[in-house]
PDB file of C-alpha atoms in Angstrom:
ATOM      1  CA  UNK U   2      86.453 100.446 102.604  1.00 61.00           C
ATOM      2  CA  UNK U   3      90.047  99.966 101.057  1.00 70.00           C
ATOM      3  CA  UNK U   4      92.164 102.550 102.438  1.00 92.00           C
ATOM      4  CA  UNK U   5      94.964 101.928  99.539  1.00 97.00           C
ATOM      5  CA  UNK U   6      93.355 100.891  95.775  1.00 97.00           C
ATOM      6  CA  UNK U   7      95.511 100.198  93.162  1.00 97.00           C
ATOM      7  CA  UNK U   8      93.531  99.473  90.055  1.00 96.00           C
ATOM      8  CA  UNK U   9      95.978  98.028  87.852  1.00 96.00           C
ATOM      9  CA  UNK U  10      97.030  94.249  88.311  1.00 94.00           C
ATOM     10  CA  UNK U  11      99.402  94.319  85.768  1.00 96.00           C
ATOM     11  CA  UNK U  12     100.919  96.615  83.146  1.00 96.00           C
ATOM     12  CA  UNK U  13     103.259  96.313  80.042  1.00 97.00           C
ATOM     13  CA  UNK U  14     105.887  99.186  78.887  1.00 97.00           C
ATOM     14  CA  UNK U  15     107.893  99.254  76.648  1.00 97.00           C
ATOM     15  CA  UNK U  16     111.501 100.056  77.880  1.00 97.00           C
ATOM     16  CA  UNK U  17     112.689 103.634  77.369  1.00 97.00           C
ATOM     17  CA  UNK U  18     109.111 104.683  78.081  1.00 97.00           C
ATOM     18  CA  UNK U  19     107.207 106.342  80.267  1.00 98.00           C
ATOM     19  CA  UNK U  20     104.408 105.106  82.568  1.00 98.00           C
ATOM     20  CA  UNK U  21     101.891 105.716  85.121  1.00 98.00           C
ATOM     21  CA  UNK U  22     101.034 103.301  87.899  1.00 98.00           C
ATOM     22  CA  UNK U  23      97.845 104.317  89.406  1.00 98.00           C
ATOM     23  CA  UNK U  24      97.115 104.232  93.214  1.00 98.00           C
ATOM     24  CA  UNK U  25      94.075 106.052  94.824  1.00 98.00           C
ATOM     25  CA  UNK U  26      93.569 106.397  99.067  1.00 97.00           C
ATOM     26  CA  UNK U  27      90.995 107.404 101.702  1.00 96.00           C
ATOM     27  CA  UNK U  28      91.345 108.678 104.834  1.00 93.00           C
ATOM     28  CA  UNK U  29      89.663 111.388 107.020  1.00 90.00           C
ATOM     29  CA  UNK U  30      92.750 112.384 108.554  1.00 90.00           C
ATOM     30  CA  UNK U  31      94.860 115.663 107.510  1.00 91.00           C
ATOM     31  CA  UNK U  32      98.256 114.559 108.096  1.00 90.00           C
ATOM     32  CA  UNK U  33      99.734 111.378 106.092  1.00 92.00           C
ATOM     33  CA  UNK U  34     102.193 109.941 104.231  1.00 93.00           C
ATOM     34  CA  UNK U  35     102.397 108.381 100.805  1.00 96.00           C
ATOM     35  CA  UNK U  36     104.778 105.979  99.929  1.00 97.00           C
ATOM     36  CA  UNK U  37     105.517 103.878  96.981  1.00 98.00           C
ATOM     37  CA  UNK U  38     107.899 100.418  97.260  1.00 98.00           C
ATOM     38  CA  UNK U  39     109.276  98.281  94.343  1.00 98.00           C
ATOM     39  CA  UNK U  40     109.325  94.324  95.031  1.00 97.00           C
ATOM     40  CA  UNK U  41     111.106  92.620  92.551  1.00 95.00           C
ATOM     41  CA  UNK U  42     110.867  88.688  92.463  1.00 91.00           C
ATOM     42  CA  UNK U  43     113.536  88.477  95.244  1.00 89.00           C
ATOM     43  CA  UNK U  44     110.644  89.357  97.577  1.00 89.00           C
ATOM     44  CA  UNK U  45     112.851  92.403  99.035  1.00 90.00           C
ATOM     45  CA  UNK U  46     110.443  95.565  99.659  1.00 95.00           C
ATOM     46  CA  UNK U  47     112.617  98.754  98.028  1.00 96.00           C
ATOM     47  CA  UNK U  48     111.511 102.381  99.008  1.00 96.00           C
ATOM     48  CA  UNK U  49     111.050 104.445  96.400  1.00 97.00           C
ATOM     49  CA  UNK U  50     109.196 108.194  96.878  1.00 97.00           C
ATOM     50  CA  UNK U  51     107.502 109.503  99.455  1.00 96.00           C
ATOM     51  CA  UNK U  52     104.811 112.570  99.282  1.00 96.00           C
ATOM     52  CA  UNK U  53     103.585 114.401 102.844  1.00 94.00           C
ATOM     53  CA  UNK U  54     100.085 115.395 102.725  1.00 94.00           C
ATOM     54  CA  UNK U  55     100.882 119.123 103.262  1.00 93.00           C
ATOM     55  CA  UNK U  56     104.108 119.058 100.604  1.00 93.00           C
ATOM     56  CA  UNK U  57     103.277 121.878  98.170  1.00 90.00           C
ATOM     57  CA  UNK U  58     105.415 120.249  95.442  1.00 94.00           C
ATOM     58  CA  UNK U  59     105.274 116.748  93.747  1.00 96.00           C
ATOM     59  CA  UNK U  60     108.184 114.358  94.978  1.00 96.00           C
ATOM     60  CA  UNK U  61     110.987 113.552  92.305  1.00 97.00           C
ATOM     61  CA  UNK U  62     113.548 110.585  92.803  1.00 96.00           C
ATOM     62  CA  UNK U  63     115.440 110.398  89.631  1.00 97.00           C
ATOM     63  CA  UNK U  64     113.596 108.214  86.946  1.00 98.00           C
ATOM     64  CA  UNK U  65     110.745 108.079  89.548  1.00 98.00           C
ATOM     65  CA  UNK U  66     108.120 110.767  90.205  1.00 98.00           C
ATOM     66  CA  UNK U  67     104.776 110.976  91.650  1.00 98.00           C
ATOM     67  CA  UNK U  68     101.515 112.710  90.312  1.00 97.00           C
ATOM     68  CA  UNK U  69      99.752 114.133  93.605  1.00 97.00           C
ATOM     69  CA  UNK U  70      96.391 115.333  93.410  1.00 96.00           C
ATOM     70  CA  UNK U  71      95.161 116.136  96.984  1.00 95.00           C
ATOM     71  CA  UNK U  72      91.350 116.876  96.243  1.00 95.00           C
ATOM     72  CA  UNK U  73      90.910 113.175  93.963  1.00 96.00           C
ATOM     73  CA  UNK U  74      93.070 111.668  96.858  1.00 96.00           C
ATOM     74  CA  UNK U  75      95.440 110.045  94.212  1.00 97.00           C
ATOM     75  CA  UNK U  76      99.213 109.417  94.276  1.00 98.00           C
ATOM     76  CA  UNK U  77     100.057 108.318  91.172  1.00 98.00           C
ATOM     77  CA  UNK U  78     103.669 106.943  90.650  1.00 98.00           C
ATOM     78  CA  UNK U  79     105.363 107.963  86.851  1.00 98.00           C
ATOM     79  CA  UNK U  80     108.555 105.913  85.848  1.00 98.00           C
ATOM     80  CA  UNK U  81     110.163 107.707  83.394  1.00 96.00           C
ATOM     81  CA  UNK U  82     112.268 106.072  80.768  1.00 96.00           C
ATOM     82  CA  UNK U  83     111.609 102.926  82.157  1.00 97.00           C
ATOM     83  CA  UNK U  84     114.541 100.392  81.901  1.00 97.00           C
ATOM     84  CA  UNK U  85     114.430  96.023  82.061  1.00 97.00           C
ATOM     85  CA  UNK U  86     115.094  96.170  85.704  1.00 96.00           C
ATOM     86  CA  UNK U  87     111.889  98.253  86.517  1.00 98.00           C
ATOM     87  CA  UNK U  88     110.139  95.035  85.887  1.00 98.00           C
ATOM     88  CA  UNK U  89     108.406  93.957  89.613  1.00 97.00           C
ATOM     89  CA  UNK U  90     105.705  94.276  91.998  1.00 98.00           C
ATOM     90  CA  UNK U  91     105.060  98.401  92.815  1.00 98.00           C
ATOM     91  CA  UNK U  92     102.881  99.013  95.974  1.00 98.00           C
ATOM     92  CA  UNK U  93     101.504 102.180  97.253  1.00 98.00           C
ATOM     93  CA  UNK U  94     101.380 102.721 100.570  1.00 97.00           C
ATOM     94  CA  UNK U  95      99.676 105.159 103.796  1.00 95.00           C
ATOM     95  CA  UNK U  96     100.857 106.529 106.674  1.00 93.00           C
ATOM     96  CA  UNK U  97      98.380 107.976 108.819  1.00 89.00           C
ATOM     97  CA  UNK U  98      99.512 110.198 111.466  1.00 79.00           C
ATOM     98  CA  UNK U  99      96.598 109.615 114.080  1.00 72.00           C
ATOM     99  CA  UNK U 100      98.592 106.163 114.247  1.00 65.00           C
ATOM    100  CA  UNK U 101     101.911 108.103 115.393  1.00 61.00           C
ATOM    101  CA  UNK U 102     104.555 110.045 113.580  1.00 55.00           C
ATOM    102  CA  UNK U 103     106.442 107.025 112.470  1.00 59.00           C
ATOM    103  CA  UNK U 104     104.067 103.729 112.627  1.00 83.00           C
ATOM    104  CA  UNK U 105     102.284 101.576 110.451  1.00 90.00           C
ATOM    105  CA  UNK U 106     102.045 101.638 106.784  1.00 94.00           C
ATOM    106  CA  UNK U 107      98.510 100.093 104.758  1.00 95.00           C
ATOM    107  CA  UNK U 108      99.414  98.813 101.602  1.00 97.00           C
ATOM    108  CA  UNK U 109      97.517  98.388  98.165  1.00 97.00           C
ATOM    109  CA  UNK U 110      97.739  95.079  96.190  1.00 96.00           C
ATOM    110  CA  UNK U 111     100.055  96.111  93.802  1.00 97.00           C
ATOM    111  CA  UNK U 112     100.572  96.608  90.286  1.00 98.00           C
ATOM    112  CA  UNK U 113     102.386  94.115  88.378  1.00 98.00           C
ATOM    113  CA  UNK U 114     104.737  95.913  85.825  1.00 98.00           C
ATOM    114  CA  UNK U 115     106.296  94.420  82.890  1.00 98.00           C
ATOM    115  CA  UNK U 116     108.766  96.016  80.837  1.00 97.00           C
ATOM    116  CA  UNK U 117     109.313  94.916  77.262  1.00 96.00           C
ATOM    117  CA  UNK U 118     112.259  95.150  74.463  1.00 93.00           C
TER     118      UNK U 118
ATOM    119  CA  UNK H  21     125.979 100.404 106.156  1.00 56.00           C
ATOM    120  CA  UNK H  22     123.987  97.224 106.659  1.00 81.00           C
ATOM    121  CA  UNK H  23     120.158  97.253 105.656  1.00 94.00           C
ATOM    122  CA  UNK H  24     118.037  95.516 107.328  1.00 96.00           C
ATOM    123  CA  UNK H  25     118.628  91.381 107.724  1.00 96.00           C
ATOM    124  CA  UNK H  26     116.115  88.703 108.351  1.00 97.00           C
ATOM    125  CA  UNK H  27     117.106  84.967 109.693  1.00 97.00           C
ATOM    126  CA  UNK H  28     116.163  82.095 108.216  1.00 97.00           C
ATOM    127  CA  UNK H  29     115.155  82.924 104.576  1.00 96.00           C
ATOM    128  CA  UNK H  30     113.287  80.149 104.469  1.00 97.00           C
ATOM    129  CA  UNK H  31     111.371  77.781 106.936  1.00 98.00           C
ATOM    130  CA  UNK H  32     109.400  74.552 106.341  1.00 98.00           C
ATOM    131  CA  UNK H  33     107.807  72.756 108.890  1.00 98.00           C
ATOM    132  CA  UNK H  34     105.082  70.962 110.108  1.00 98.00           C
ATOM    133  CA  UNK H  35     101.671  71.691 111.148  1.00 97.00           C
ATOM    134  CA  UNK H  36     101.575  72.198 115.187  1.00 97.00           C
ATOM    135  CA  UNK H  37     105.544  72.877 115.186  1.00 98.00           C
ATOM    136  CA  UNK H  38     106.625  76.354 116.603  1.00 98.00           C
ATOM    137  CA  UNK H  39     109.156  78.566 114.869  1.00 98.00           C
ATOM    138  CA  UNK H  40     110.769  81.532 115.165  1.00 98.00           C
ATOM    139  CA  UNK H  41     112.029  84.156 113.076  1.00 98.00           C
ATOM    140  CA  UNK H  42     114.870  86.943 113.785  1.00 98.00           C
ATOM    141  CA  UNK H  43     115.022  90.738 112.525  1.00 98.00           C
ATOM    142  CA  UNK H  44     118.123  92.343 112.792  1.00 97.00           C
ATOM    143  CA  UNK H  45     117.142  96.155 111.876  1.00 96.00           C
ATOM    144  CA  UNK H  46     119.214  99.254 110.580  1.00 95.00           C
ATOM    145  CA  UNK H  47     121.437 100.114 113.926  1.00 92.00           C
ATOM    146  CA  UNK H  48     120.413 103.557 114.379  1.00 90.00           C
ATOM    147  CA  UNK H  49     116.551 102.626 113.665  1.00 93.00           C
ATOM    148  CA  UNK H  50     114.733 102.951 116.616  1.00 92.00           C
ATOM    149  CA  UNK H  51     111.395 101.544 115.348  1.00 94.00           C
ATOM    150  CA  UNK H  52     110.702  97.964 114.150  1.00 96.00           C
ATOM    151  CA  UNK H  53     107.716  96.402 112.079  1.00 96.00           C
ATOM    152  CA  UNK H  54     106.339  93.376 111.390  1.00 97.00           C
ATOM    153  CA  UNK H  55     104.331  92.319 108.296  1.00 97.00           C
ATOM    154  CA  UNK H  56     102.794  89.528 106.654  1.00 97.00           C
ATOM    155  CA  UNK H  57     102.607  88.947 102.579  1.00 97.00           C
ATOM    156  CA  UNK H  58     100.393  86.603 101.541  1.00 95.00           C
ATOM    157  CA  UNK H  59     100.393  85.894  97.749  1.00 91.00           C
ATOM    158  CA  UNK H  60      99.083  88.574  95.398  1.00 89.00           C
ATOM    159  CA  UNK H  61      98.695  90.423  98.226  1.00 93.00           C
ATOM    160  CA  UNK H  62     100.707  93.837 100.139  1.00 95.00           C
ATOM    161  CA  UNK H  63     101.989  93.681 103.494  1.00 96.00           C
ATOM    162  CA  UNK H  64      99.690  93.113 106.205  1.00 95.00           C
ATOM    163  CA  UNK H  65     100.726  95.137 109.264  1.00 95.00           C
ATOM    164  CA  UNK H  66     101.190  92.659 112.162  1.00 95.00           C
ATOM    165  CA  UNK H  67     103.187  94.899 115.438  1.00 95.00           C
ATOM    166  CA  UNK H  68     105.968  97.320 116.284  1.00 94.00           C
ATOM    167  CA  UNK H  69     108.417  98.142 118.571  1.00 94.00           C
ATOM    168  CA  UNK H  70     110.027 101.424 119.215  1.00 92.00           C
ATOM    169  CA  UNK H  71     113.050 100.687 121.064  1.00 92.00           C
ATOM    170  CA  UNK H  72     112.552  97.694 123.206  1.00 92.00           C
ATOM    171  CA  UNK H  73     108.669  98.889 123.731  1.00 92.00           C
ATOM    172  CA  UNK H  74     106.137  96.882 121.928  1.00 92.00           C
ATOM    173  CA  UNK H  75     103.515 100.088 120.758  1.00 90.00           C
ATOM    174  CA  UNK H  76     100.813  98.360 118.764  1.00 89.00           C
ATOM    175  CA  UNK H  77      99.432  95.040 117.761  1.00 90.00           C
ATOM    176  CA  UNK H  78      97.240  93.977 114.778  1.00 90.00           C
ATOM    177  CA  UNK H  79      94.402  92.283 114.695  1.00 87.00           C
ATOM    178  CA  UNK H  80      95.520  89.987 112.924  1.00 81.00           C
ATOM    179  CA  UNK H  81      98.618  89.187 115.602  1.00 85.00           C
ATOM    180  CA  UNK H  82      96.465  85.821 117.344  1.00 88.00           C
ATOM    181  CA  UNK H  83      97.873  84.353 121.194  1.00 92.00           C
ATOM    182  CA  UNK H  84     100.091  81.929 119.279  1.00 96.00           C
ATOM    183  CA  UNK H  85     101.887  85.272 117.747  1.00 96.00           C
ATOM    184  CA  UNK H  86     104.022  86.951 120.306  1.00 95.00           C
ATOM    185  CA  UNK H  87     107.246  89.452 119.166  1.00 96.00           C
ATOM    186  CA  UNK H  88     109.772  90.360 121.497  1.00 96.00           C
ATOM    187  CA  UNK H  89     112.828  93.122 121.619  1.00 96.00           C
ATOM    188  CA  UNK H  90     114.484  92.321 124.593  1.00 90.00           C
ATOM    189  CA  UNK H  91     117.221  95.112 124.327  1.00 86.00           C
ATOM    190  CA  UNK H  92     115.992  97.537 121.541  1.00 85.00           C
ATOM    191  CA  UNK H  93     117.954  96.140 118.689  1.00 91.00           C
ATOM    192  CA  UNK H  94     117.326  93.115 117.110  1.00 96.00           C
ATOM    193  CA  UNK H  95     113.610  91.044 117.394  1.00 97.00           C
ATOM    194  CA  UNK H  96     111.815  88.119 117.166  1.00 97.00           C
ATOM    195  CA  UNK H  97     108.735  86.937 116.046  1.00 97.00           C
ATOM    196  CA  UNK H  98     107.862  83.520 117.145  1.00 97.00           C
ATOM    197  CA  UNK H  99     104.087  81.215 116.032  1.00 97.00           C
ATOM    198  CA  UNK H 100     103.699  78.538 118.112  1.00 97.00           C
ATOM    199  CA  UNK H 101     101.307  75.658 116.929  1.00 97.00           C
ATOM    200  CA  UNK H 102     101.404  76.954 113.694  1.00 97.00           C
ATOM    201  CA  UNK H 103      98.743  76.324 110.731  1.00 96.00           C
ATOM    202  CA  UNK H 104      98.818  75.992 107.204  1.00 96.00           C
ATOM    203  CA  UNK H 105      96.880  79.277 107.274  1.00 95.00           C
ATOM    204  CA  UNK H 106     100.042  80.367 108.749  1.00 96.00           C
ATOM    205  CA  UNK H 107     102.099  80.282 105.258  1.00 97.00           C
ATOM    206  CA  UNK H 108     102.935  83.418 104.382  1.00 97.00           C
ATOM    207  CA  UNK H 109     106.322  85.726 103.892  1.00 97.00           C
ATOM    208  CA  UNK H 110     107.535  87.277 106.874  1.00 97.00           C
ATOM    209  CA  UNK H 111     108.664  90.681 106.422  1.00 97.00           C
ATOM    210  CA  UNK H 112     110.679  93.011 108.633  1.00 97.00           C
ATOM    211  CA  UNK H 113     111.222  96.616 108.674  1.00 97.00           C
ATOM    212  CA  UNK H 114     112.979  99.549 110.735  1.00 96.00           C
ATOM    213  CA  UNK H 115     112.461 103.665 110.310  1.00 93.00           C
ATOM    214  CA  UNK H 116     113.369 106.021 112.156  1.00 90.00           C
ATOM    215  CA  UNK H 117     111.161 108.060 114.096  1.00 84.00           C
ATOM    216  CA  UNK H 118     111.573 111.543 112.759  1.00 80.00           C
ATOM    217  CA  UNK H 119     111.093 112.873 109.436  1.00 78.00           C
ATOM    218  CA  UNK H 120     109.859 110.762 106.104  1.00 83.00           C
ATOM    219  CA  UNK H 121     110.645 107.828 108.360  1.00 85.00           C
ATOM    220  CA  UNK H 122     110.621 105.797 105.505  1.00 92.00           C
ATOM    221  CA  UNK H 123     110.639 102.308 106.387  1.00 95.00           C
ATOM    222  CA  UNK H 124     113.536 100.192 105.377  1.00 96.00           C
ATOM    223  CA  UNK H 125     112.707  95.960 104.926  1.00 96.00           C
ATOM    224  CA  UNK H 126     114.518  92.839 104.970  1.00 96.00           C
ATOM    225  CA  UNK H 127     114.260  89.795 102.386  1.00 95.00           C
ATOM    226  CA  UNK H 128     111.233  88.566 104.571  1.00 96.00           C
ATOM    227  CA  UNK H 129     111.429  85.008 105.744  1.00 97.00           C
ATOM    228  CA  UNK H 130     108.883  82.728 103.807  1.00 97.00           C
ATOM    229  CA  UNK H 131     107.143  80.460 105.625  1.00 98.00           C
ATOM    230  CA  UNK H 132     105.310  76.806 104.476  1.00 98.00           C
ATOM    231  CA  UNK H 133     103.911  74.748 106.883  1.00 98.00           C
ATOM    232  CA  UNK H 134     102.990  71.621 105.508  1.00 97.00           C
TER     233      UNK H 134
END
């Protein structure tokens, strides 16, 4: 089973809007991490938001924000006011901490967004 | 404060050829990944190294993979008789070990062999 699923190839917004990249994950264990990166076509992975499993609050990073619901297992990045540059490559990403306090990350397959005039 | 750099950018070369690729991670980063991108894909997980200890190897890390970090700082992933299969970007990290330990990557070294 995918660990990371990310729904959405590819989305359109228009700029100064808001949107909602979607990004659902399994795993048994209590303790993880949830991460979301930005690739833009340099190929350069940019960290963006991160969200701890027991965090009682959802993260905020500026424009960037992310929609935790613990019980549907969903992480959902929203980009508010989204601006020309946003447009790239967003993956969502796990941290299980079975695997160690600091080790691997699973990745989704991304979401493709596009921002338009 | 340097991020983390990756050396070459680029590599072509031949099937059956060995390369190797260099990480040079944050300073104060005691923890280094590994990943491979194929295209339309995320980063596949492929080792780490916390310090100059080598902690965990994927699957997907065959004998012609080996990854080295001889004095805890910088690292290097070598393929010997590589295969077209082998194309992929090349993608380094670093974190530290405490905290978020968000992981911090290079520009990933893209590799063709032809």
């Amino acid at each position: 089973a995918q660990k990371i699923t990310q729904t959405q190839p590819g989305m359109f917004v228009q700029e100064k809007e808001a949107v909602t990249l979607d990004c659902t994950y399994d795993t048994s264990d209590p303790s993880y991490g949830l991460f979301w990166y930005k690739q833009p076509s340099s190929g350069e992975m940019i960290f963006l938001i991160y969200q701890g499993s027991y965090d009682q609050q959802n993260a905020t990073e500026g424009r960037y924000s992310l929609n935790f619901q613990k019980a549907r297992k969903s992480a959902n990045l929203v980009i508010s006011a989204s601006q020309l540059g946003d447009s790239a490559m967003y993956f969502c990403a796990m941290r299980e901490a079975s695997t160690g306090t600091a080790s691997k990350l699973t990745f989704g397959t991304g979401t493709r967004l596009q921002v338009t005039l | 404060d340097t991020g983390v750099s990756q050396d070459p950018r680029h590599k072509i070369t031949k099937r059956g050829q060995n390369v190797t690729f260099r990480c040079d991670p944050i300073s104060e980063h005691n923890r280094l990944y590994w990943y491979r991108q194929t295209l339309g894909q995320g980063p596949e997980f492929l080792t780490y190294f916390q310090n100059e200890a080598q902690l965990e190897k994927s699957r997907l890390l065959s004998d012609r993979f080996s990854a080295e970090r001889p004095k805890g700082s910088f690292s290097t992933l070598e393929i010997q008789r590589t295969e077209q299969g082998d194309s992929a970007m090349y993608l380094c990290a670093s974190s530290l070990i405490l905290g978020r330990a968000e992981q911090y990557f290079g520009p990933g070294t893209r590799l063709t062999v032809t």
